[in-house]
mmCIF file of C-alpha atoms in Angstrom:
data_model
loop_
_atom_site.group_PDB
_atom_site.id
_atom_site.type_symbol
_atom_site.label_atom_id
_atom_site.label_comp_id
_atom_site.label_asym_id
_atom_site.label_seq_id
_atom_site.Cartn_x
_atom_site.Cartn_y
_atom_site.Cartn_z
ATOM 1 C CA UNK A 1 -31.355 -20.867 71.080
ATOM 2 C CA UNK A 2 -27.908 -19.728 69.557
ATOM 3 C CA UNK A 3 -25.771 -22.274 68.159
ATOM 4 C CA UNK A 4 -22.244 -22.140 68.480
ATOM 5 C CA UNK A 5 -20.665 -19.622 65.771
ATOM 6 C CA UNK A 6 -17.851 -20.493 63.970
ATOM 7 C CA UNK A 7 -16.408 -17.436 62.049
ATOM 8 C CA UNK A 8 -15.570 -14.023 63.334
ATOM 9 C CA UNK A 9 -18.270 -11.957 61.165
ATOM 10 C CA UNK A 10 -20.534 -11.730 58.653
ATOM 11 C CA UNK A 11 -21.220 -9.139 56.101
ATOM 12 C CA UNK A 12 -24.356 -7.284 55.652
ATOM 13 C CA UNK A 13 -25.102 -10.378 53.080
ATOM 14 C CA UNK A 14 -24.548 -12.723 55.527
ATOM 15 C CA UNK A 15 -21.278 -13.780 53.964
ATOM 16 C CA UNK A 16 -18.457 -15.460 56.000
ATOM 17 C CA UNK A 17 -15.663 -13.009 56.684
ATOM 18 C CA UNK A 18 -12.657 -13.458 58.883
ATOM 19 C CA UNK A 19 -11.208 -16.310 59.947
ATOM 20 C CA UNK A 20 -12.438 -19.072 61.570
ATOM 21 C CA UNK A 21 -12.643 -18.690 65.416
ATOM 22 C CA UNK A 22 -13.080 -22.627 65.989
ATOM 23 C CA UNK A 23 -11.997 -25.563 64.364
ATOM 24 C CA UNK A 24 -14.804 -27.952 64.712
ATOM 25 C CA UNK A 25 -18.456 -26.797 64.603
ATOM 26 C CA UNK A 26 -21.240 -29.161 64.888
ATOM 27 C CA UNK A 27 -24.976 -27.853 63.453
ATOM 28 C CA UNK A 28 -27.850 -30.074 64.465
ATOM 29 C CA UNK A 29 -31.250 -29.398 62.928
ATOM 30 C CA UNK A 30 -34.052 -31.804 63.111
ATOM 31 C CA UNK A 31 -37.656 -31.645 61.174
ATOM 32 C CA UNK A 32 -40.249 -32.775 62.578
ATOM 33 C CA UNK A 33 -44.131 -32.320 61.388
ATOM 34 C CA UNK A 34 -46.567 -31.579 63.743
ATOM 35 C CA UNK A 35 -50.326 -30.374 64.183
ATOM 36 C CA UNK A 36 -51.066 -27.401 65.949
ATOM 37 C CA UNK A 37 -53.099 -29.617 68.620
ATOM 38 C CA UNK A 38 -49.166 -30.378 69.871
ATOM 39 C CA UNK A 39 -48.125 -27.148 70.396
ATOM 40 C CA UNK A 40 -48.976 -24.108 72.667
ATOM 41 C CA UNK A 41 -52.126 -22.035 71.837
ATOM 42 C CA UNK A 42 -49.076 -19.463 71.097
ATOM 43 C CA UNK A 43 -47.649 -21.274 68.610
ATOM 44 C CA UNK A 44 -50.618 -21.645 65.734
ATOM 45 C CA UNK A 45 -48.457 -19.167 63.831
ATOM 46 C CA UNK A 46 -46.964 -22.359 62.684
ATOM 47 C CA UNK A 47 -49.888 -22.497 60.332
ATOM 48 C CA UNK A 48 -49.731 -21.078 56.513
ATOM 49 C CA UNK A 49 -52.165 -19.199 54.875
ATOM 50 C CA UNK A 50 -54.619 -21.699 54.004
ATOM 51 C CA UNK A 51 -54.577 -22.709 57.419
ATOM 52 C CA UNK A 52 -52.697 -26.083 56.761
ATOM 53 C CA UNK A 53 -49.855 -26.908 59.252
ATOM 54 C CA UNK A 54 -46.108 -26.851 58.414
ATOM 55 C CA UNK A 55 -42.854 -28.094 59.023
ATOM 56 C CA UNK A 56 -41.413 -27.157 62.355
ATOM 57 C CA UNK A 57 -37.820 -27.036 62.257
ATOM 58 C CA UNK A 58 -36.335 -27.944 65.788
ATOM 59 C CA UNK A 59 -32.578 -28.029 67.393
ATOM 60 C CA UNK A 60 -31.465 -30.828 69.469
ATOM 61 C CA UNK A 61 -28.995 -28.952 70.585
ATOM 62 C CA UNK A 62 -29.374 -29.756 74.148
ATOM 63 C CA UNK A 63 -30.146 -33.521 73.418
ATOM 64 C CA UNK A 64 -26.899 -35.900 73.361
ATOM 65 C CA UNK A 65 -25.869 -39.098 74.470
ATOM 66 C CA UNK A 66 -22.556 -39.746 76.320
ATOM 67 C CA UNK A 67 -22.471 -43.561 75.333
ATOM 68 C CA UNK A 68 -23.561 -45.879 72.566
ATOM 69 C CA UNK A 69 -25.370 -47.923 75.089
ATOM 70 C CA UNK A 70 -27.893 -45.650 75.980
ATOM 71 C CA UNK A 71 -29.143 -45.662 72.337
ATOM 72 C CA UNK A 72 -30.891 -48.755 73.085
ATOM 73 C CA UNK A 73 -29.379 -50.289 69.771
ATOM 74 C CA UNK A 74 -29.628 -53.562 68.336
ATOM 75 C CA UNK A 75 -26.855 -55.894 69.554
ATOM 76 C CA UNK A 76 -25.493 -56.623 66.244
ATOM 77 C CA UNK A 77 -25.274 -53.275 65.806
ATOM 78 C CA UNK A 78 -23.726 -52.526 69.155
ATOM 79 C CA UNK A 79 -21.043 -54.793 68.596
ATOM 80 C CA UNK A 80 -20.254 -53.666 65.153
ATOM 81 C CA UNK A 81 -19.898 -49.899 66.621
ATOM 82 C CA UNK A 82 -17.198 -51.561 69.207
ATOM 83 C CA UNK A 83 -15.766 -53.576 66.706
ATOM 84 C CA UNK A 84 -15.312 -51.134 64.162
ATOM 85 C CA UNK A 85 -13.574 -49.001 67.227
ATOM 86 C CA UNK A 86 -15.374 -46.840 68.398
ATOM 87 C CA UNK A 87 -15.430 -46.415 72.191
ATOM 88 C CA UNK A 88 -17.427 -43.666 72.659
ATOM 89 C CA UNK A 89 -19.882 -41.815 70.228
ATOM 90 C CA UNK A 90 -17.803 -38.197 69.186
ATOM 91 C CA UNK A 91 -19.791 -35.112 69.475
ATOM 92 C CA UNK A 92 -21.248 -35.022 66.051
ATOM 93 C CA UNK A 93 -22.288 -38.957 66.939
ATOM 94 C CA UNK A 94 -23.395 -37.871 70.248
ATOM 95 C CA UNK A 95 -26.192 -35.653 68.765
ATOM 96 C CA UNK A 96 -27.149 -37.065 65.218
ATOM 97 C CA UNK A 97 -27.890 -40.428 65.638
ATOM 98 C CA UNK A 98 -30.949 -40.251 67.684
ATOM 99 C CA UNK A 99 -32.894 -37.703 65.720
ATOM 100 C CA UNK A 100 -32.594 -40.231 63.274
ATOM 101 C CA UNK A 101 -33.638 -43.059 65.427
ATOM 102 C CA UNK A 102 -36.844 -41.186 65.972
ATOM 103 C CA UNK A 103 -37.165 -40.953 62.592
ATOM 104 C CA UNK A 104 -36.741 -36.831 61.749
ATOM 105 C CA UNK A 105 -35.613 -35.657 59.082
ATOM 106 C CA UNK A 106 -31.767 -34.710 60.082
ATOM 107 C CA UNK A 107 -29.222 -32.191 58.562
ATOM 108 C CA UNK A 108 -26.016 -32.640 60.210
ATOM 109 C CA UNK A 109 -22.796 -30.411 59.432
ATOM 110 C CA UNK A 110 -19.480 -31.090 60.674
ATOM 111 C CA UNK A 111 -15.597 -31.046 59.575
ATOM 112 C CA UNK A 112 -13.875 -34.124 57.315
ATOM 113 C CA UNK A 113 -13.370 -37.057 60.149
ATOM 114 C CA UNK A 114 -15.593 -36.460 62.952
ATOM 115 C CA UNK A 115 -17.576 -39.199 62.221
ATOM 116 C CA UNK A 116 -20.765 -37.655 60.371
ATOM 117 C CA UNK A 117 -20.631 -41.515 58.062
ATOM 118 C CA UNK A 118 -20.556 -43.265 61.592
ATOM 119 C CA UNK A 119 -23.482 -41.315 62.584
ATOM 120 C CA UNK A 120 -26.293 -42.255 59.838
ATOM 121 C CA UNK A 121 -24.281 -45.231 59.203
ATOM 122 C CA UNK A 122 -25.478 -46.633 62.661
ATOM 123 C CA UNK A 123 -28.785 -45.269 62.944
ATOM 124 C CA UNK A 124 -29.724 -46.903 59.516
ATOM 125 C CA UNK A 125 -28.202 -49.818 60.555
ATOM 126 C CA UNK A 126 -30.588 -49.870 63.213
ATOM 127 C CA UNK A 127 -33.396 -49.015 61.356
ATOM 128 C CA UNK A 128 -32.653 -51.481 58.692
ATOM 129 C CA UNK A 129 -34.994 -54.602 59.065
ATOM 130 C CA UNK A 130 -32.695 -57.830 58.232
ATOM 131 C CA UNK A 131 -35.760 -59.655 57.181
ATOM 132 C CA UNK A 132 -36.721 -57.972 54.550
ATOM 133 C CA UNK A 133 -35.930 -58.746 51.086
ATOM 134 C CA UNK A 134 -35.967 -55.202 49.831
ATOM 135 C CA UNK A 135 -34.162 -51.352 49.450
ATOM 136 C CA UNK A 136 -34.735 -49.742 52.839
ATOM 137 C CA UNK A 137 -32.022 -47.355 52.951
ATOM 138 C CA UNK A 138 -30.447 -44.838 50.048
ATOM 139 C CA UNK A 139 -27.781 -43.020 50.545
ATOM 140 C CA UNK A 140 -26.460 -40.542 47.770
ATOM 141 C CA UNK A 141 -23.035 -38.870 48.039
ATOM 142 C CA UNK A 142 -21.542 -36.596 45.244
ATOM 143 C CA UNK A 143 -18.515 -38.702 44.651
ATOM 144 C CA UNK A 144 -17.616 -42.129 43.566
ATOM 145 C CA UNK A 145 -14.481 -42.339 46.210
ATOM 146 C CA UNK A 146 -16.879 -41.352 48.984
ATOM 147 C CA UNK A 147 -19.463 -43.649 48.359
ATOM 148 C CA UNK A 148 -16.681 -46.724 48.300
ATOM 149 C CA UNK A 149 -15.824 -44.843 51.541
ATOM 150 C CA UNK A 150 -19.344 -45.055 52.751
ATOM 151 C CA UNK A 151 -20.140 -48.566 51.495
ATOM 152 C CA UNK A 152 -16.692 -49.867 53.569
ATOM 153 C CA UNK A 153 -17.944 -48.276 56.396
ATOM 154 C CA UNK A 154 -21.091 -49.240 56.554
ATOM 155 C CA UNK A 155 -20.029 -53.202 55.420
ATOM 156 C CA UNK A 156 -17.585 -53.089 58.334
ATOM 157 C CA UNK A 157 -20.120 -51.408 61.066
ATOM 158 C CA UNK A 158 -22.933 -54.095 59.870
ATOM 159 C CA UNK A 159 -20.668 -57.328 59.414
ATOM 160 C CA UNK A 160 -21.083 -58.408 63.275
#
């Protein structure tokens, strides 16, 4: 299925020309691993040469949640998301946390403040088990303001 493009052409490289048609575009790609007993008979192409099965990469495109509450999150969690301020997930948060929730490996791509941090700051939230003494998330960012960004976000999501 297409996703939604964001520039008006490419090059024969595949370079971005043009301008951009939108301002916000959302890409959603999951990973998943699965054995060829889970797919159609069609689909053992999936398979490399050895016969050994790969990584399927899958879009959620079409899977989104309208409210935090049908996340089935933790309470602690859901009252840190409403007490941080957020009323409803945005549309980056509407289809990014719950790939994660499931556990997929999840690339999200989005513009500066529509609330990519909030989205795998509240799935790992979730994930993270409160009684255990040990690291259970990592998350790496490619500057030192954005990870005191991060770290504030997180602190205030998780502190109710």
């Amino acid at each position: 299925e297409d996703l939604p493009q964001s520039h008006d052409n490419n090059n024969e490289d595949g370079n971005i020309i043009g301008k951009p048609k939108k301002q916000f575009k959302i890409i959603m790609i999951s990973t998943t691993k699965q054995t060829t007993e889970d797919l159609p008979q069609s689909h053992n192409d999936y398979n490399n040469e050895d016969g050994e099965d790969e990584t399927i990469f899958k879009s959620n495109w079409d899977e989104s949640v309208d409210k935090f509450d049908e996340l089935a999150l933790k309470e602690e969690v859901l009252r840190g998301v409403y007490g941080y301020g957020f009323d409803k997930p945005s549309p980056i948060q509407q289809k990014g946390i719950l790939p994660i929730l499931q556990g997929r490996d999840t690339i999200a791509q989005a513009q500066s403040g529509t609330g990519k941090t909030g989205a795998f700051a509240i799935a790992t939230l979730q994930l993270v088990d409160t009684e255990l003494d040990q690291t259970q998330a990592l998350v790496i960012v490619h500057t030192r303001e954005l990870a005191f960004q991060v770290c504030k976000v997180i602190q205030s999501l998780g502190e109710w």
